C-alpha cells in the first residue's frame, strides 16, 4: 500500500488535523486526517476505514470552488497520486486519465500527442475530476462543458465497489455522475472524447455595452465560441470570438502576450484591485481606465492556448446559468442595479454560452444556456452585491454554478432541475448512509 496519511486517525465529529483552505481563502475546514491513495483499490480501503471510524469523506482537487463543496471534518481525500494518462485509444478517439490529473497537464500531454479536447474553461489549474464534478465550462455555440465530453468514468462508491460507468455500462449512474458533486462516490478515472488538435483564431475587440446586447444573438450564432466582459461603472465591454482556422498558426508575440495577459491582466489589475479595496470611491475611475487598457488583437493557436489564460488575482465569484433568451434582459437589469446603487464593483462581469445537454445536474441540462458571472476581489465585502445579483438571476429561472458562491437550497434546485429527483434517488441508492455528505450537500441536495 502506498497511501499517504496525515493527521490524527481516530474518529470524531470535529476535525482535529491540519486546516484546509480553498484557493480563494473563503472556505476553511479541519479534517481528522488526509489520505492520498494511489489506486482505486487503495481508495476503496480508505472508504471502508472511514465507515468503521464513523467519519465522513470528501475529495478535494486544487480547491478552486468558492463553495464548501469539498469541506469536511472527517477524512479528506487528496488525489495527488492519482495522476497521469492511463491510455489513449486512437480508434475510439478517447483518452483515459487519472482523476487527480490537472487539466493543464492533460492539455499539454494531449497536444504533444496531436490531440485536444473540443472545448474547455478559461483556466486549467483544476484537476479533471474537480472540474467535471462541479460543472466547469467554457463558452460554445455547439460544444458543451468539460463534463459533456466524458465518455466513461470509474467511480468508487460508499461500500468500496469500483464501478465503471458509460452510456452502455451502468448508464443511469453515468447520466448523473458526469456532474456528481462528490455526492455519489469518488471518481478515480475519466475517459474523455478527444479529436485531432486544431487551430483557433481568437479575435478580441472592445465594444460598447448597448451594441453587444443588441447583437448578442447574432454574435452567438455567427461564432463557435463567443464571450464578453462588461466593466461595471462604464459602458465598455471586451468581446472574444474563437473560431476554427485552417491556419497558419500565428501565436501572440511573447512580449505582447506577456504584457497584456500577465502585466496588465494580472500585475496591474492586482494593484488596481488592491487600491479599489482600500479606497472604494476610486473604483469607477479605475474601471474606466482598465476597460480601455486592453486593445483589439487577433491570434491563432492550438485550443488550450486560446481558451485558457492565467488568473493570478484572487477573487470570489458567483455565476448563474440562465435560459439563453433571458440573458440580455438580465444583463440590462444587472447594469441598472449597479448604476442605481452605492455598490463599487472592481471586477468585470463575464458572459458565456452553452448548448443544451442531457446531464442530470448540468447547469445547461435541457436548455440553451447563457452564463453570467460576477466577481469581487478577495477581501472585499461581497454580500450586498452578490445578494442583489442573485435576486435578478433567480427571477429569470437561474441555476447557480455548483462550485461558486450562492444561497440556493434543495427546494429551489428541485424546481430548477427537471431531473433533480432522479439524481437524489440515485444518491439514496449509492450512498444511503451519506458517507460523502457535508453541510453544502445537505443544503443543495437535502438529506
XYZ file of C-alpha atoms in Angstrom:
447
model
C 0.000 0.000 0.000
C 1.378 3.417 -0.922
C -1.389 5.541 0.570
C -0.086 8.648 2.330
C -1.843 9.612 5.564
C -1.539 12.822 7.541
C -3.154 13.920 10.774
C -4.825 12.057 13.634
C -6.512 8.758 12.798
C -9.196 8.442 15.469
C -12.913 9.104 14.996
C -14.506 12.408 15.872
C -17.283 14.760 14.883
C -14.956 17.774 14.618
C -11.736 17.699 12.620
C -8.505 17.958 14.552
C -5.917 17.738 11.757
C -4.284 20.483 9.733
C -6.664 23.119 8.350
C -7.555 23.054 4.672
C -8.365 26.254 2.730
C -9.700 26.717 -0.758
C -7.973 28.816 -3.432
C -9.968 31.965 -2.679
C -9.468 31.620 1.070
C -13.183 31.944 1.895
C -13.647 28.292 2.962
C -11.696 26.548 5.718
C -12.175 23.114 7.262
C -10.198 20.899 9.617
C -10.326 17.221 8.647
C -9.428 14.476 11.114
C -6.997 13.069 8.590
C -5.835 13.441 4.992
C -5.035 10.481 2.755
C -3.579 10.192 -0.739
C -4.472 6.791 -2.217
C -2.513 5.627 -5.247
C -5.222 3.439 -6.801
C -8.954 2.803 -6.801
C -8.370 -0.236 -4.593
C -6.459 1.818 -2.005
C -9.204 4.406 -2.104
C -11.852 1.722 -1.514
C -9.911 0.583 1.553
C -9.846 4.155 2.883
C -13.614 4.458 2.426
C -14.197 1.254 4.376
C -11.847 2.502 7.106
C -13.694 5.815 7.328
C -17.001 3.955 7.658
C -15.593 1.880 10.529
C -14.377 5.081 12.209
C -17.714 6.855 11.752
C -16.174 9.619 9.618
C -17.493 11.420 6.547
C -15.312 11.603 3.426
C -14.689 14.350 0.867
C -12.268 14.559 -2.040
C -10.536 17.820 -2.912
C -8.606 18.780 -6.018
C -6.964 22.192 -6.206
C -9.659 23.949 -4.174
C -10.879 26.208 -6.971
C -14.516 26.001 -5.859
C -15.825 29.013 -3.958
C -18.423 26.922 -2.114
C -17.738 24.479 0.713
C -18.444 21.532 -1.596
C -15.132 19.842 -0.619
C -15.041 20.823 3.070
C -15.057 18.069 5.679
C -14.378 17.473 9.344
C -13.779 13.808 8.588
C -11.417 12.286 6.017
C -10.037 14.456 3.232
C -9.009 12.514 0.119
C -6.272 14.158 -1.913
C -5.803 12.671 -5.409
C -2.121 13.656 -5.656
C -1.092 10.080 -6.540
C -3.987 9.506 -8.952
C -2.436 11.335 -11.884
C -1.397 10.685 -15.457
C -2.814 9.252 -18.648
C -3.815 5.584 -18.481
C -4.330 5.098 -22.188
C -5.065 6.816 -25.486
C -7.402 4.981 -27.852
C -6.883 6.472 -31.315
C -9.524 4.249 -32.867
C -12.232 5.378 -30.447
C -10.614 8.842 -30.144
C -10.639 8.835 -26.364
C -8.159 9.410 -23.574
C -8.463 7.846 -20.124
C -6.865 9.889 -17.376
C -6.485 9.533 -13.606
C -8.855 11.785 -11.678
C -6.227 13.914 -9.928
C -4.523 14.996 -13.127
C -4.542 18.795 -13.517
C -6.212 19.988 -16.708
C -3.010 21.815 -17.591
C -1.015 18.580 -17.617
C -3.718 16.850 -19.653
C -3.866 19.642 -22.227
C -0.093 19.730 -22.668
C 0.141 15.931 -22.904
C -2.671 15.745 -25.460
C -1.094 18.467 -27.605
C 2.152 16.502 -27.590
C 0.161 13.546 -28.982
C -1.533 15.729 -31.612
C -4.880 15.648 -29.790
C -7.180 18.063 -27.971
C -10.402 18.360 -26.032
C -13.108 20.080 -28.086
C -13.874 22.804 -25.560
C -12.614 23.879 -22.154
C -12.942 26.540 -19.487
C -10.855 29.680 -19.172
C -8.408 28.322 -16.579
C -6.733 24.932 -16.365
C -5.471 24.698 -12.791
C -8.224 22.315 -11.633
C -7.997 18.542 -11.538
C -10.080 16.756 -14.158
C -12.410 15.273 -11.531
C -12.818 18.540 -9.646
C -13.600 20.440 -12.832
C -16.135 17.953 -14.159
C -17.805 17.201 -10.817
C -18.763 20.860 -10.375
C -19.786 21.521 -13.984
C -16.840 23.637 -15.163
C -17.500 25.016 -18.634
C -16.203 27.413 -21.216
C -18.284 29.038 -23.908
C -19.633 27.422 -27.056
C -22.431 27.550 -29.571
C -22.301 23.824 -30.305
C -19.735 22.339 -27.887
C -20.645 21.982 -24.234
C -18.962 21.697 -20.819
C -15.958 19.562 -19.980
C -18.273 17.006 -18.334
C -20.262 16.670 -21.573
C -17.079 15.371 -23.216
C -16.869 12.413 -20.799
C -17.402 9.020 -22.393
C -16.819 6.839 -19.315
C -15.711 7.153 -15.726
C -14.524 4.978 -12.864
C -16.370 5.561 -9.590
C -15.673 4.134 -6.140
C -18.930 4.022 -4.184
C -19.512 4.220 -0.441
C -19.281 0.449 0.097
C -15.934 0.263 -1.724
C -17.297 -1.012 -5.050
C -15.229 0.088 -8.054
C -17.779 0.814 -10.781
C -17.224 1.613 -14.455
C -19.914 3.861 -15.917
C -20.719 4.812 -19.502
C -23.730 5.024 -21.800
C -23.544 1.210 -22.115
C -22.373 0.217 -18.626
C -24.332 1.461 -15.602
C -25.911 4.166 -17.804
C -28.194 5.514 -15.062
C -25.161 6.194 -12.869
C -23.223 7.684 -15.775
C -26.011 10.181 -16.552
C -25.673 11.588 -13.039
C -22.017 11.036 -12.152
C -20.653 13.160 -15.016
C -21.504 16.088 -12.731
C -21.795 14.254 -9.432
C -20.883 16.989 -6.909
C -18.891 14.384 -4.973
C -22.223 13.035 -3.693
C -22.323 9.653 -5.435
C -18.798 8.384 -4.819
C -15.195 9.222 -5.600
C -14.221 9.473 -9.274
C -10.837 7.806 -9.854
C -10.547 7.929 -13.664
C -12.266 9.681 -16.558
C -12.401 8.826 -20.258
C -12.792 11.909 -22.454
C -13.613 12.204 -26.137
C -10.749 13.861 -27.994
C -10.095 14.963 -31.548
C -7.054 15.788 -33.664
C -5.518 19.014 -32.456
C -6.814 22.035 -34.352
C -6.234 25.754 -34.583
C -8.438 28.514 -33.244
C -8.339 32.115 -34.296
C -9.179 34.454 -31.440
C -10.466 37.922 -32.189
C -10.615 40.200 -29.163
C -12.271 43.562 -29.615
C -13.618 46.354 -27.390
C -17.325 47.058 -27.923
C -19.960 49.235 -26.265
C -22.431 47.547 -23.909
C -25.536 48.533 -25.880
C -24.084 47.152 -29.094
C -23.130 43.815 -27.519
C -26.614 43.461 -26.042
C -28.297 44.387 -29.329
C -26.137 41.953 -31.327
C -25.812 39.200 -28.700
C -27.915 36.604 -30.556
C -26.110 37.339 -33.811
C -22.661 37.172 -32.205
C -23.615 33.857 -30.600
C -24.961 32.426 -33.869
C -22.023 33.513 -36.027
C -19.192 32.294 -33.792
C -18.270 28.871 -32.472
C -17.207 30.407 -29.168
C -18.324 33.876 -28.127
C -17.912 35.594 -24.766
C -17.643 39.096 -23.424
C -16.767 41.049 -20.313
C -18.627 44.154 -19.158
C -16.802 46.591 -16.893
C -19.221 47.925 -14.232
C -19.421 51.724 -13.896
C -18.709 52.006 -17.640
C -20.416 51.304 -20.960
C -17.377 49.335 -22.100
C -17.069 45.644 -22.919
C -14.310 43.433 -24.258
C -15.512 40.720 -26.656
C -13.780 37.499 -27.667
C -14.642 35.337 -30.674
C -12.888 31.992 -31.128
C -13.362 30.090 -34.384
C -11.602 27.173 -36.021
C -8.947 28.120 -38.514
C -7.131 26.426 -41.373
C -4.013 28.276 -40.234
C -1.246 29.043 -40.330
C -0.606 29.392 -36.608
C 0.055 32.984 -35.540
C 0.537 32.940 -31.763
C 0.692 36.068 -29.683
C 4.176 37.578 -29.693
C 5.920 36.569 -26.488
C 6.378 40.145 -25.284
C 2.935 41.336 -26.373
C 1.213 38.332 -24.830
C 3.095 38.795 -21.576
C 2.259 42.499 -21.485
C -1.498 42.017 -21.806
C -2.028 38.625 -20.111
C 0.454 38.979 -17.264
C 1.417 42.628 -16.786
C -1.990 44.217 -17.464
C -4.458 41.414 -16.668
C -2.632 40.206 -13.561
C 0.035 42.609 -12.298
C -1.591 45.974 -12.944
C -5.062 44.577 -12.275
C -3.898 43.233 -8.900
C -2.624 46.689 -7.957
C -5.838 48.321 -9.179
C -7.979 45.889 -7.154
C -5.886 46.482 -4.040
C -6.293 50.249 -4.470
C -10.031 49.850 -5.016
C -10.410 47.740 -1.886
C -8.565 50.377 0.143
C -10.319 53.352 -1.496
C -13.720 52.180 -2.880
C -14.705 55.614 -4.297
C -11.789 55.256 -6.738
C -13.225 52.109 -8.331
C -15.343 53.751 -11.086
C -12.348 55.768 -12.305
C -10.159 52.653 -12.173
C -12.811 50.761 -14.155
C -12.858 53.398 -16.882
C -9.077 53.186 -17.218
C -8.994 49.370 -17.044
C -11.713 48.966 -19.660
C -9.689 50.990 -22.155
C -6.338 49.333 -21.441
C -6.924 46.162 -23.486
C -6.704 46.767 -27.233
C -8.075 44.760 -30.146
C -5.937 41.795 -31.131
C -6.141 38.663 -33.280
C -4.077 35.495 -32.930
C -4.201 31.831 -33.969
C -3.010 28.930 -31.827
C -3.883 25.455 -30.533
C -7.013 25.281 -28.360
C -5.721 25.376 -24.793
C -3.525 28.375 -25.605
C -6.592 30.252 -26.872
C -9.312 29.086 -24.475
C -7.319 29.488 -21.259
C -5.371 32.296 -19.623
C -3.564 32.784 -16.301
C -5.698 34.097 -13.419
C -3.427 35.129 -10.569
C -5.614 37.804 -8.950
C -7.684 36.048 -6.272
C -11.392 36.759 -6.070
C -14.810 35.458 -5.070
C -17.274 34.523 -7.794
C -20.981 33.927 -8.264
C -22.253 32.544 -11.579
C -25.767 31.766 -12.736
C -26.916 29.804 -15.768
C -29.996 31.346 -17.400
C -32.124 30.318 -20.363
C -30.160 31.940 -23.183
C -33.112 34.045 -24.281
C -33.192 35.691 -20.823
C -29.561 36.833 -20.870
C -29.881 40.309 -22.343
C -32.786 41.316 -20.081
C -30.894 40.079 -17.020
C -27.769 41.966 -18.054
C -29.705 45.212 -18.502
C -31.194 44.721 -15.042
C -27.760 43.997 -13.604
C -26.290 47.145 -15.137
C -29.198 49.279 -13.903
C -28.866 47.784 -10.425
C -25.154 48.646 -10.206
C -25.698 52.161 -11.559
C -28.576 52.828 -9.178
C -26.808 51.583 -6.055
C -23.842 52.684 -3.947
C -22.015 49.468 -4.875
C -18.454 49.766 -6.176
C -17.532 46.780 -8.360
C -13.905 46.363 -9.381
C -14.186 43.156 -11.457
C -15.763 42.791 -14.910
C -18.908 40.699 -15.436
C -18.285 37.641 -17.632
C -20.883 36.314 -20.108
C -20.642 32.949 -21.877
C -22.981 30.414 -23.519
C -23.503 26.657 -23.836
C -25.790 24.354 -25.815
C -28.305 22.172 -24.011
C -27.025 18.846 -22.699
C -28.618 15.798 -21.035
C -26.572 15.503 -17.814
C -28.898 15.400 -14.787
C -27.367 18.263 -12.765
C -25.640 20.154 -15.545
C -26.450 23.850 -15.405
C -27.248 23.509 -19.131
C -29.408 20.410 -18.662
C -32.259 20.507 -21.157
C -31.889 24.128 -22.253
C -29.774 26.517 -24.292
C -27.859 28.462 -21.689
C -26.154 31.775 -21.039
C -23.832 32.179 -18.067
C -23.477 35.444 -16.180
C -20.610 35.526 -13.692
C -19.838 38.283 -11.212
C -16.633 38.607 -9.209
C -15.200 40.665 -6.385
C -11.599 40.992 -5.288
C -10.748 38.733 -2.355
C -11.279 40.516 0.947
C -13.915 42.878 -0.451
C -17.337 42.684 1.256
C -19.422 40.716 -1.209
C -22.783 40.016 0.407
C -24.622 43.139 -0.819
C -23.523 42.777 -4.454
C -23.989 39.015 -4.663
C -27.402 39.159 -2.981
C -28.623 41.789 -5.457
C -27.258 39.796 -8.407
C -28.787 36.563 -7.157
C -32.180 38.230 -6.869
C -32.011 39.157 -10.578
C -30.767 35.747 -11.682
C -33.328 33.705 -9.770
C -36.140 35.878 -11.154
C -35.069 34.577 -14.593
C -35.003 30.913 -13.551
C -31.258 30.871 -12.980
C -29.303 27.824 -11.862
C -26.228 28.533 -9.716
C -22.858 27.090 -10.617
C -22.222 24.267 -8.133
C -18.727 25.490 -7.316
C -19.442 29.214 -6.972
C -21.000 31.329 -4.235
C -24.786 31.082 -3.976
C -27.521 30.670 -1.357
C -29.934 28.289 -3.129
C -31.221 25.169 -1.389
C -32.718 21.815 -2.367
C -36.268 23.186 -2.538
C -35.263 25.789 -5.136
C -32.999 23.429 -7.074
C -35.629 20.682 -7.269
C -37.752 23.137 -9.243
C -34.834 24.359 -11.382
C -33.694 20.877 -12.489
C -36.206 18.515 -14.158
C -34.014 15.507 -13.249
C -33.234 16.541 -9.679
C -35.302 13.716 -8.139
C -33.555 11.208 -10.409
C -30.201 12.335 -9.012
C -31.249 12.257 -5.364
C -32.839 8.806 -5.771
C -29.545 7.514 -7.175
C -27.719 9.101 -4.257
C -30.036 7.261 -1.869
C -29.091 4.002 -3.575
C -25.327 4.561 -3.809
C -24.754 6.390 -0.513
C -27.673 5.639 1.803
C -25.648 6.414 4.950
C -24.292 9.692 3.497
C -20.608 8.836 3.753
C -19.947 11.681 1.291
C -22.234 14.258 2.927
C -21.241 17.666 4.248
C -23.087 20.857 5.090
C -23.057 22.077 1.485
C -24.559 18.890 0.061
C -27.179 18.817 2.816
C -28.239 22.302 1.729
C -28.320 21.758 -2.042
C -29.475 18.133 -2.185
C -31.368 17.730 1.076
C -30.751 14.860 3.440
